[in-house]
């Protein structure tokens, strides 16, 4: 009788010699030097059901230096053979191939969809990139591919190049935060030539793209259907801005360009501004925190006449104060402009005066953000008066603008004309304190308000009384978010009155009455009254009360309320 050791040895030999050619192909690829030692074996690799004693995991961890990620021609051939193998073992044609996709996605806890492959935040590794390459021939109708937030696939995208031709219907490609390398960027450029229908590319949050964008832009060809390009926080340089500007002539269908959070790109945007004539359909231009200066915005002025379809213009967090005096005149051509964001732009009173002149011409404007421009308070009165000519305005943000009492009075007179207003943010304007009643009286004509932010406005007990009065009358019935944080000027008795008497906020879901940092006050005078009032706020899900001091018994009251009332309000304290 054979002993157990001998039998086990024969079984191992048998298993070793029974491996299929398909297994050998996969192993040969996984031995390639292109994958880093730090990449772990992924659960996705099990999709190919390689025999248990094969050494694919060891092959991955024994690779050469990190960063050597391109596959040689032999392995590219092998990947093609994998696809052929999948087809040749497919006796039931498309049904079997789709089963393979289903298994692939289900292993990741994802829903399979023949038109949309969402692998966002799936912990993909280099091995998974190989597996995905083999799957692409099974997805001829794929329209969207999202590989974002998978940092371990950085440096491996070249492996997909030979198979992108199988997904020629692809319209959307998202590769945000994948730690893309120069080789990846070049590979994506090659993909574009195989994807005639691609309309959207998002490469945001890949910091190594800085200084290398030309590897992508130089491969763009005339006739591309690219409409949306997002390069947020990619560490772009002035040279990258120039390279992108030079490429505008071949992406004439571009509608959305987002270069936000690239602080070093500003000085290189002069070429891009000059070439805007090639993208007459541009509708969205986002240049938030791009290192723009006054000279840059002056250069943009003349170019704006070439993009009359503009709907969203974002210049926020750029030091462009004094640059709008000439540029503002060109904005008058934007009959379709819906969003204008110039918060924290160091605007001057001269800038505001120039904007005031053209504001009535922007009849489609829905969102106006002037926040954090502290030097424009005196001139805002006249601009606010012109808001009455914007019947579609839904959002007005004027926080921390050093508003004067005259501006508040003007806003009160203007509010009845803003019948579509849904969001009003007047935070960090101290003059609101004691004058809130002026505004709230006029809100009785407009009942669409969903968000009201009055942070750090030096509110008084009288202001809270005005708020209670308007709410009880039913003129804030659509309010969802009420932010009263950092109003330490309200005394405890006024908070008790507020919770005891306020009603009519049936849609309120968020309420914040937190105190300033380093401040601590007991909430004994009103906490019980507040809990009793919660039955009048059936939609409340978050109550923030940072820096209010609760005793152990009061914390217990909050927990008991959630348990007994079968609600789940998040109490932040």
Coordinates of C-alpha atoms in Angstrom, one line a residue:
X1 CA 0.0 0.0 0.0
X2 CA 1.3 3.4 -0.9
X3 CA 2.1 5.6 2.0
X4 CA 0.4 9.0 2.3
X5 CA 3.6 10.9 1.5
X6 CA 4.1 9.1 -1.8
X7 CA 0.5 9.6 -2.8
X8 CA 0.7 13.3 -2.0
X9 CA 3.9 13.6 -4.1
X10 CA 2.2 11.9 -7.1
X11 CA -0.8 14.2 -6.7
X12 CA 1.4 17.3 -6.8
X13 CA 3.3 16.0 -9.9
X14 CA -0.1 15.3 -11.6
X15 CA -1.4 18.7 -10.8
X16 CA 1.8 20.3 -12.1
X17 CA 1.6 18.5 -15.5
X18 CA -2.2 19.0 -15.8
X19 CA -2.0 22.8 -16.1
X20 CA -3.6 24.1 -19.3
X21 CA -1.9 26.3 -21.9
X22 CA -4.1 29.1 -20.7
X23 CA -2.6 28.8 -17.1
X24 CA 0.9 28.9 -18.6
X25 CA 0.1 32.1 -20.6
X26 CA -1.2 33.9 -17.5
X27 CA 1.8 32.8 -15.4
X28 CA 4.2 34.0 -18.1
X29 CA 2.6 37.5 -18.0
X30 CA 2.7 37.6 -14.2
X31 CA 6.4 36.9 -14.3
X32 CA 7.0 40.1 -16.3
X33 CA 9.3 42.6 -14.6
X34 CA 6.8 45.5 -15.0
X35 CA 5.0 45.0 -11.7
X36 CA 6.3 46.3 -8.4
X37 CA 7.0 44.2 -5.3
X38 CA 4.7 46.2 -3.2
X39 CA 1.5 45.3 -5.2
X40 CA -0.4 42.6 -3.3
X41 CA -2.3 39.7 -4.9
X42 CA -5.8 40.8 -5.5
X43 CA -9.0 38.8 -5.1
X44 CA -9.8 39.8 -8.7
X45 CA -6.9 37.6 -9.9
X46 CA -9.0 34.6 -8.9
X47 CA -11.3 35.3 -11.9
X48 CA -9.1 33.1 -14.1
X49 CA -9.2 30.1 -11.7
X50 CA -5.6 29.2 -11.9
X51 CA -4.6 26.0 -10.1
X52 CA -3.8 26.3 -6.5
X53 CA -0.1 25.5 -6.5
X54 CA 0.7 27.8 -9.4
X55 CA 3.2 30.5 -8.3
X56 CA 1.5 33.6 -9.7
X57 CA 1.6 35.4 -6.3
X58 CA 5.3 34.7 -6.0
X59 CA 5.8 36.0 -9.6
X60 CA 4.2 39.3 -8.7
X61 CA 6.2 39.9 -5.6
X62 CA 9.5 39.0 -7.3
X63 CA 9.4 41.7 -9.9
X64 CA 12.1 44.2 -10.6
X65 CA 12.4 47.9 -9.5
X66 CA 9.2 49.9 -8.9
X67 CA 8.2 52.1 -11.8
X68 CA 9.2 49.7 -14.7
X69 CA 5.7 49.1 -15.8
X70 CA 5.6 48.8 -19.6
X71 CA 5.0 45.3 -21.1
X72 CA 7.3 44.1 -23.8
X73 CA 6.0 42.9 -27.2
X74 CA 6.0 39.2 -26.2
X75 CA 3.7 39.8 -23.3
X76 CA 1.4 42.0 -25.4
X77 CA 1.1 39.0 -27.7
X78 CA 0.3 36.8 -24.7
X79 CA -2.5 39.1 -23.6
X80 CA -4.0 38.8 -27.1
X81 CA -3.7 35.1 -26.8
X82 CA -5.6 35.3 -23.5
X83 CA -8.5 37.0 -25.3
X84 CA -8.4 34.4 -28.1
X85 CA -8.4 31.7 -25.4
X86 CA -11.5 33.3 -23.9
X87 CA -13.2 33.3 -27.2
X88 CA -12.2 29.8 -28.2
X89 CA -13.5 28.3 -25.0
X90 CA -16.8 30.1 -25.6
X91 CA -19.2 27.5 -27.1
X92 CA -22.2 29.6 -26.3
X93 CA -20.8 32.8 -27.8
X94 CA -21.9 36.1 -26.1
X95 CA -23.7 34.4 -23.2
X96 CA -20.6 32.7 -21.9
X97 CA -18.5 35.9 -22.4
X98 CA -21.1 37.9 -20.4
X99 CA -21.0 35.3 -17.6
X100 CA -17.3 36.0 -17.3
X101 CA -18.0 39.7 -16.9
X102 CA -20.7 39.0 -14.3
X103 CA -18.3 36.8 -12.2
X104 CA -15.6 39.4 -12.5
X105 CA -17.9 42.2 -11.2
X106 CA -19.6 40.1 -8.5
X107 CA -16.2 39.2 -7.0
X108 CA -15.8 42.9 -6.4
X109 CA -19.2 43.4 -5.0
X110 CA -20.2 45.4 -8.1
X111 CA -23.3 45.4 -10.3
X112 CA -22.5 44.2 -13.8
X113 CA -23.6 46.4 -16.6
X114 CA -22.8 45.9 -20.3
X115 CA -22.6 49.6 -20.9
X116 CA -21.0 50.9 -17.6
X117 CA -18.1 49.2 -15.8
X118 CA -17.7 51.0 -12.4
X119 CA -14.5 49.8 -10.7
X120 CA -14.2 53.0 -8.6
X121 CA -12.4 52.4 -5.4
X122 CA -12.0 48.7 -5.9
X123 CA -8.4 48.2 -4.6
X124 CA -7.3 47.1 -8.1
X125 CA -3.7 46.0 -8.5
X126 CA -1.3 45.5 -11.4
X127 CA -2.5 41.9 -11.8
X128 CA -6.0 43.2 -12.1
X129 CA -5.0 45.4 -15.0
X130 CA -3.9 42.3 -16.8
X131 CA -7.2 40.6 -16.1
X132 CA -9.2 43.6 -17.1
X133 CA -7.3 43.7 -20.4
X134 CA -8.5 40.2 -21.1
X135 CA -12.1 41.1 -20.4
X136 CA -12.4 44.1 -22.7
X137 CA -13.1 41.9 -25.8
X138 CA -16.2 40.7 -24.0
X139 CA -17.6 44.3 -23.6
X140 CA -18.2 45.6 -27.2
X141 CA -21.0 47.9 -26.0
X142 CA -19.1 49.4 -23.1
X143 CA -19.8 53.2 -22.9
X144 CA -18.4 54.1 -19.5
X145 CA -15.2 52.9 -17.7
X146 CA -14.4 54.2 -14.2
X147 CA -11.1 53.1 -12.6
X148 CA -10.8 56.0 -10.3
X149 CA -9.3 55.8 -6.7
X150 CA -7.3 52.7 -7.5
X151 CA -3.7 53.9 -6.8
X152 CA -2.1 50.6 -7.3
X153 CA -2.8 50.4 -11.0
X154 CA -0.5 53.5 -11.6
X155 CA 2.2 52.6 -14.2
X156 CA 0.3 49.6 -15.6
X157 CA -2.2 51.1 -18.1
X158 CA 0.0 50.3 -21.1
X159 CA -1.3 46.7 -20.7
X160 CA -4.8 47.8 -21.8
X161 CA -3.7 49.6 -25.0
X162 CA -4.0 46.7 -27.4
X163 CA -7.5 45.9 -26.2
X164 CA -9.1 49.4 -26.2
X165 CA -10.1 48.8 -29.8
X166 CA -12.6 46.3 -28.6
X167 CA -14.5 49.0 -26.7
X168 CA -14.8 51.5 -29.5
X169 CA -18.2 52.7 -28.2
X170 CA -16.6 54.1 -25.0
X171 CA -17.8 57.6 -24.3
X172 CA -16.6 58.2 -20.7
X173 CA -13.2 57.4 -19.2
X174 CA -12.5 58.2 -15.5
X175 CA -9.1 57.7 -14.0
X176 CA -9.1 60.1 -11.0
X177 CA -6.5 59.4 -8.3
X178 CA -4.8 56.4 -9.9
X179 CA -1.3 57.6 -9.4
X180 CA -0.8 57.8 -13.1
X181 CA 2.8 57.9 -14.4
X182 CA 4.3 59.4 -17.6
X183 CA 3.9 56.0 -19.3
X184 CA 0.2 55.9 -18.3
X185 CA -0.4 59.4 -19.7
X186 CA 1.3 58.4 -23.0
X187 CA -0.8 55.2 -23.1
X188 CA -4.0 57.2 -22.6
X189 CA -3.0 59.3 -25.6
X190 CA -2.7 56.1 -27.6
X191 CA -6.1 55.0 -26.4
X192 CA -7.8 58.2 -27.7
X193 CA -6.8 57.2 -31.2
X194 CA -8.6 53.9 -30.7
X195 CA -11.7 55.4 -29.1
X196 CA -13.4 57.6 -31.8
X197 CA -16.5 58.2 -29.6
X198 CA -14.9 59.2 -26.3
X199 CA -16.5 62.4 -25.0
X200 CA -15.3 62.7 -21.4
X201 CA -11.9 62.2 -19.9
X202 CA -11.2 62.8 -16.2
X203 CA -7.6 62.5 -15.0
X204 CA -8.0 64.5 -11.8
X205 CA -5.9 64.1 -8.6
X206 CA -2.9 62.5 -10.4
X207 CA -0.1 64.7 -9.2
X208 CA 2.6 63.2 -11.4
X209 CA 0.9 64.5 -14.6
X210 CA 2.5 67.9 -13.9
X211 CA 5.1 68.7 -16.5
X212 CA 4.1 65.8 -18.7
X213 CA 0.7 66.8 -20.1
X214 CA 2.2 67.1 -23.6
X215 CA 2.5 63.3 -23.7
X216 CA -1.3 63.3 -23.9
X217 CA -2.1 66.5 -25.8
X218 CA 0.3 65.8 -28.6
X219 CA -1.5 62.6 -29.5
X220 CA -4.9 64.3 -29.8
X221 CA -6.1 64.4 -33.4
X222 CA -8.5 66.6 -35.3
X223 CA -12.0 65.3 -35.4
X224 CA -12.0 64.0 -31.8
X225 CA -15.4 64.2 -30.1
X226 CA -13.9 65.1 -26.7
X227 CA -16.4 67.4 -24.9
X228 CA -15.3 67.2 -21.3
X229 CA -11.8 67.3 -19.9
X230 CA -11.1 67.4 -16.2
X231 CA -7.6 67.9 -14.8
X232 CA -8.3 68.9 -11.2
X233 CA -5.3 69.0 -8.8
X234 CA -2.7 67.4 -11.2
X235 CA 0.2 69.6 -10.2
X236 CA 0.1 71.2 -13.7
X237 CA 2.8 73.7 -14.6
X238 CA 2.9 76.7 -16.9
X239 CA 4.3 74.5 -19.7
X240 CA 1.2 72.2 -19.3
X241 CA -1.1 75.2 -19.6
X242 CA 0.7 76.1 -22.9
X243 CA 0.5 72.5 -24.2
X244 CA -3.2 72.4 -23.5
X245 CA -3.7 75.7 -25.2
X246 CA -1.9 74.5 -28.3
X247 CA -4.2 71.4 -28.4
X248 CA -7.4 73.4 -28.4
X249 CA -7.4 73.6 -32.2
X250 CA -8.0 69.8 -32.5
X251 CA -10.6 69.5 -29.7
X252 CA -13.0 72.1 -31.2
X253 CA -16.1 70.3 -29.7
X254 CA -14.9 70.9 -26.1
X255 CA -17.7 72.1 -23.8
X256 CA -16.2 71.6 -20.2
X257 CA -12.7 72.4 -19.1
X258 CA -11.8 72.1 -15.4
X259 CA -8.2 73.0 -14.4
X260 CA -9.0 73.8 -10.7
X261 CA -6.4 73.5 -7.9
X262 CA -3.4 73.7 -10.1
X263 CA -1.7 76.7 -8.5
X264 CA 1.3 76.8 -10.9
X265 CA -0.5 76.7 -14.2
X266 CA -1.7 80.4 -14.1
X267 CA 1.2 82.0 -16.0
X268 CA 0.9 79.4 -18.7
X269 CA -2.8 80.1 -19.5
X270 CA -2.1 83.0 -21.8
X271 CA -1.8 80.7 -24.8
X272 CA -5.0 78.8 -23.7
X273 CA -6.9 82.1 -23.5
X274 CA -5.7 83.2 -26.9
X275 CA -6.8 79.8 -28.4
X276 CA -10.3 79.9 -27.0
X277 CA -11.5 80.9 -30.5
X278 CA -11.1 77.2 -31.5
X279 CA -13.6 76.0 -28.9
X280 CA -16.7 78.1 -29.6
X281 CA -19.0 75.6 -27.8
X282 CA -17.2 75.9 -24.4
X283 CA -19.9 76.1 -21.7
X284 CA -17.9 75.5 -18.5
X285 CA -14.6 77.0 -17.6
X286 CA -13.3 76.3 -14.1
X287 CA -10.1 78.0 -13.0
X288 CA -10.5 77.7 -9.2
X289 CA -7.1 78.2 -7.4
X290 CA -5.0 78.3 -10.6
X291 CA -2.6 81.0 -9.6
X292 CA -4.2 83.6 -11.8
X293 CA -3.2 87.2 -11.5
X294 CA -4.6 90.5 -12.7
X295 CA -2.6 90.4 -15.9
X296 CA -4.0 86.9 -16.7
X297 CA -7.6 88.0 -16.3
X298 CA -7.0 91.0 -18.6
X299 CA -5.7 88.6 -21.3
X300 CA -8.9 86.6 -20.9
X301 CA -11.2 89.5 -21.5
X302 CA -10.7 89.8 -25.3
X303 CA -11.0 86.0 -25.7
X304 CA -14.4 85.7 -24.0
X305 CA -16.2 87.0 -27.2
X306 CA -15.3 83.7 -28.8
X307 CA -17.2 81.5 -26.3
X308 CA -20.7 83.0 -26.3
X309 CA -22.3 79.7 -25.0
X310 CA -20.6 80.0 -21.6
X311 CA -22.9 78.8 -18.8
X312 CA -20.5 78.4 -15.8
X313 CA -17.5 80.6 -15.1
X314 CA -15.4 80.0 -12.0
X315 CA -12.4 82.2 -11.1
X316 CA -12.5 81.6 -7.3
X317 CA -9.4 81.8 -5.0
X318 CA -7.3 83.8 -7.5
X319 CA -5.7 87.1 -6.7
X320 CA -7.3 89.0 -9.6
X321 CA -8.4 92.1 -7.9
X322 CA -8.6 95.1 -10.2
X323 CA -8.7 92.9 -13.3
X324 CA -12.4 93.0 -13.9
X325 CA -12.8 96.6 -14.9
X326 CA -12.0 95.7 -18.6
X327 CA -13.1 92.0 -18.5
X328 CA -16.6 92.8 -17.1
X329 CA -17.6 94.4 -20.4
X330 CA -17.0 91.2 -22.3
X331 CA -19.2 89.2 -19.8
X332 CA -22.3 91.0 -21.2
X333 CA -22.2 88.7 -24.2
X334 CA -22.9 85.7 -22.0
X335 CA -26.7 85.6 -22.3
X336 CA -26.7 82.0 -21.1
X337 CA -24.4 82.4 -18.1
X338 CA -25.9 80.5 -15.1
X339 CA -23.0 80.4 -12.6
X340 CA -20.5 83.2 -11.8
X341 CA -18.1 82.4 -9.0
X342 CA -15.5 85.0 -7.9
X343 CA -15.3 84.2 -4.2
X344 CA -12.0 85.1 -2.5
X345 CA -10.6 86.9 -5.6
X346 CA -9.5 90.1 -3.8
X347 CA -12.1 92.1 -5.7
X348 CA -11.9 95.9 -5.4
X349 CA -14.7 98.4 -5.4
X350 CA -13.9 99.3 -9.0
X351 CA -14.4 95.6 -9.9
X352 CA -17.8 95.6 -8.3
X353 CA -18.7 98.8 -10.0
X354 CA -17.9 97.3 -13.4
X355 CA -19.8 94.1 -12.6
X356 CA -22.8 96.2 -11.4
X357 CA -23.1 97.7 -14.9
X358 CA -23.3 94.4 -16.7
X359 CA -25.2 92.4 -14.1
X360 CA -28.7 93.2 -15.5
X361 CA -27.7 91.8 -18.9
X362 CA -27.0 88.3 -17.4
X363 CA -30.7 87.4 -17.3
X364 CA -30.0 83.6 -17.1
X365 CA -27.8 83.9 -14.0
X366 CA -28.7 81.4 -11.2
X367 CA -25.7 81.4 -8.9
X368 CA -23.7 84.4 -7.8
X369 CA -20.8 83.9 -5.3
X370 CA -19.0 87.0 -4.0
X371 CA -17.9 85.5 -0.7
X372 CA -14.6 86.4 1.0
X373 CA -14.1 89.6 -0.8
X374 CA -13.7 91.8 2.3
X375 CA -13.0 95.1 0.5
X376 CA -16.2 95.5 -1.4
X377 CA -18.7 96.1 1.4
X378 CA -19.4 99.8 0.6
X379 CA -19.9 99.2 -3.1
X380 CA -22.1 96.1 -2.8
X381 CA -25.2 98.2 -2.1
X382 CA -25.5 99.2 -5.8
X383 CA -24.8 95.7 -7.1
X384 CA -27.5 94.2 -4.8
X385 CA -30.0 96.7 -6.2
X386 CA -29.3 95.3 -9.7
X387 CA -30.2 91.7 -8.5
X388 CA -33.8 92.5 -9.0
X389 CA -33.1 92.1 -12.8
X390 CA -32.1 88.5 -12.3
X391 CA -35.4 86.6 -12.0
X392 CA -33.8 83.2 -12.2
X393 CA -31.3 83.7 -9.3
X394 CA -31.5 80.7 -7.0
X395 CA -28.2 81.2 -5.0
X396 CA -26.7 84.3 -3.5
X397 CA -23.5 83.9 -1.4
X398 CA -22.2 87.2 0.1
X399 CA -20.5 85.8 3.2
X400 CA -17.6 87.7 4.7
X401 CA -18.0 90.7 2.4
X402 CA -18.1 93.4 5.1
X403 CA -21.6 94.3 4.2
X404 CA -22.9 97.6 5.5
X405 CA -26.4 98.3 7.0
X406 CA -27.3 100.1 3.8
X407 CA -26.5 96.9 1.8
X408 CA -28.9 94.9 4.1
X409 CA -31.6 97.5 3.6
X410 CA -31.1 97.3 -0.2
X411 CA -31.2 93.5 -0.1
X412 CA -34.4 93.6 1.9
X413 CA -36.0 95.7 -0.8
X414 CA -34.6 93.4 -3.5
X415 CA -35.7 90.0 -2.1
X416 CA -39.3 90.3 -3.2
X417 CA -38.1 90.3 -6.8
X418 CA -36.0 87.1 -6.2
X419 CA -38.9 84.7 -6.4
X420 CA -36.6 81.7 -7.2
X421 CA -34.1 82.2 -4.4
X422 CA -33.3 79.0 -2.6
X423 CA -29.9 79.6 -1.0
X424 CA -29.0 82.7 0.9
X425 CA -25.6 82.9 2.7
X426 CA -24.8 86.1 4.5
X427 CA -22.4 84.6 7.1
X428 CA -19.6 86.5 8.8
X429 CA -21.2 89.9 8.2
X430 CA -21.5 91.5 11.6
X431 CA -24.0 94.1 10.6
X432 CA -26.7 91.4 10.3
X433 CA -26.9 91.4 14.1
X434 CA -29.9 93.5 15.1
X435 CA -31.1 93.9 11.5
X436 CA -32.2 90.4 10.6
X437 CA -35.8 91.4 10.9
X438 CA -35.5 93.7 7.9
X439 CA -34.6 90.7 5.7
X440 CA -37.0 88.3 7.2
X441 CA -40.0 90.5 6.8
X442 CA -39.5 90.5 3.0
X443 CA -39.1 86.7 3.0
X444 CA -42.9 86.5 3.5
X445 CA -43.2 87.1 -0.2
X446 CA -40.8 84.3 -1.2
X447 CA -41.3 80.8 0.2
X448 CA -38.7 78.8 -1.8
X449 CA -35.8 79.3 0.6
X450 CA -34.1 75.9 1.4
X451 CA -30.8 77.1 2.9
X452 CA -30.2 80.0 5.2
X453 CA -26.7 80.6 6.6
X454 CA -26.1 83.2 9.2
X455 CA -22.8 82.1 10.8
X456 CA -21.0 84.5 13.0
X457 CA -23.4 87.4 12.4
X458 CA -23.6 88.8 15.9
X459 CA -27.3 87.8 16.1
X460 CA -29.3 89.0 19.0
X461 CA -32.4 87.6 20.9
X462 CA -34.5 90.1 18.8
X463 CA -33.1 88.5 15.6
X464 CA -34.2 85.0 16.9
X465 CA -37.7 86.4 17.7
X466 CA -38.0 87.6 14.1
X467 CA -36.9 84.2 12.8
X468 CA -39.5 82.5 15.0
X469 CA -42.2 84.9 13.8
X470 CA -41.6 84.3 10.1
X471 CA -41.3 80.5 10.6
X472 CA -44.6 80.3 12.6
X473 CA -46.3 82.2 9.9
X474 CA -45.3 79.4 7.4
X475 CA -43.0 81.5 5.2
X476 CA -40.0 79.1 5.8
X477 CA -41.8 75.9 5.2
X478 CA -39.3 74.7 2.6
X479 CA -36.2 75.5 4.8
X480 CA -33.9 72.4 5.0
X481 CA -30.7 73.8 6.4
X482 CA -30.5 76.6 9.0
X483 CA -26.9 77.5 10.1
X484 CA -26.6 79.8 13.1
X485 CA -23.1 78.7 14.2
X486 CA -20.7 81.0 16.1
X487 CA -23.4 83.4 17.3
X488 CA -22.2 83.6 20.9
X489 CA -24.0 86.9 21.2
X490 CA -27.4 85.1 21.7
X491 CA -28.1 84.5 25.4
X492 CA -29.4 81.3 26.9
X493 CA -32.9 82.7 27.5
X494 CA -33.2 83.6 23.8
X495 CA -32.2 80.0 22.8
X496 CA -34.8 78.6 25.2
X497 CA -37.5 80.9 23.6
X498 CA -36.3 79.9 20.1
X499 CA -36.9 76.2 20.7
X500 CA -40.1 76.7 22.7
X501 CA -41.9 78.8 20.2
X502 CA -40.5 78.0 16.7
X503 CA -42.6 75.9 14.4
X504 CA -43.5 75.7 10.7
X505 CA -40.1 74.1 9.8
X506 CA -41.5 70.8 8.7
X507 CA -38.7 70.1 6.1
X508 CA -35.8 71.2 8.3
X509 CA -33.1 68.5 8.3
X510 CA -30.0 70.3 9.5
X511 CA -29.6 72.8 12.3
X512 CA -26.4 74.2 13.7
X513 CA -26.1 76.4 16.8
X514 CA -22.4 75.6 17.7
X515 CA -20.3 78.1 19.6
X516 CA -17.0 79.5 18.7
X517 CA -13.9 77.4 19.4
X518 CA -12.5 77.7 22.9
X519 CA -15.9 78.7 24.2
X520 CA -17.9 76.5 26.6
X521 CA -21.4 77.0 27.8
X522 CA -23.8 74.8 29.6
X523 CA -27.1 74.1 27.8
X524 CA -29.2 73.5 30.9
X525 CA -31.7 76.3 30.2
X526 CA -32.8 75.0 26.8
X527 CA -31.8 71.3 26.2
X528 CA -35.0 69.8 27.7
X529 CA -37.1 72.4 25.8
X530 CA -35.3 71.5 22.6
X531 CA -36.0 67.8 23.0
X532 CA -39.7 68.5 23.6
X533 CA -39.8 70.6 20.4
X534 CA -38.4 67.9 18.1
X535 CA -41.8 66.4 17.5
X536 CA -42.4 69.6 15.4
X537 CA -39.3 68.8 13.3
X538 CA -40.1 65.4 11.8
X539 CA -37.4 65.7 9.1
X540 CA -34.5 66.8 11.4
X541 CA -31.5 64.4 11.0
X542 CA -28.5 66.5 12.2
X543 CA -28.3 68.8 15.1
X544 CA -24.8 70.3 15.7
X545 CA -24.1 71.9 19.0
X546 CA -20.3 71.9 19.2
X547 CA -18.8 73.5 22.4
X548 CA -22.0 73.3 24.3
X549 CA -21.3 71.4 27.5
X550 CA -23.6 68.4 28.3
X551 CA -23.7 66.5 31.5
X552 CA -23.8 62.7 31.5
X553 CA -27.5 62.7 32.2
X554 CA -28.1 65.1 29.3
X555 CA -26.2 62.9 26.9
X556 CA -28.4 60.1 28.2
X557 CA -31.5 62.1 27.3
X558 CA -30.3 62.4 23.7
X559 CA -29.7 58.7 23.4
X560 CA -33.1 57.9 25.0
X561 CA -34.9 60.2 22.6
X562 CA -33.5 58.4 19.6
X563 CA -34.4 55.1 21.1
X564 CA -37.9 55.9 22.3
X565 CA -38.9 58.0 19.3
X566 CA -37.4 55.5 16.8
X567 CA -35.5 58.3 15.1
X568 CA -31.8 58.6 14.4
X569 CA -30.8 62.2 14.8
X570 CA -27.0 62.8 14.8
X571 CA -26.2 65.0 17.8
X572 CA -22.8 66.6 17.3
X573 CA -21.5 68.0 20.6

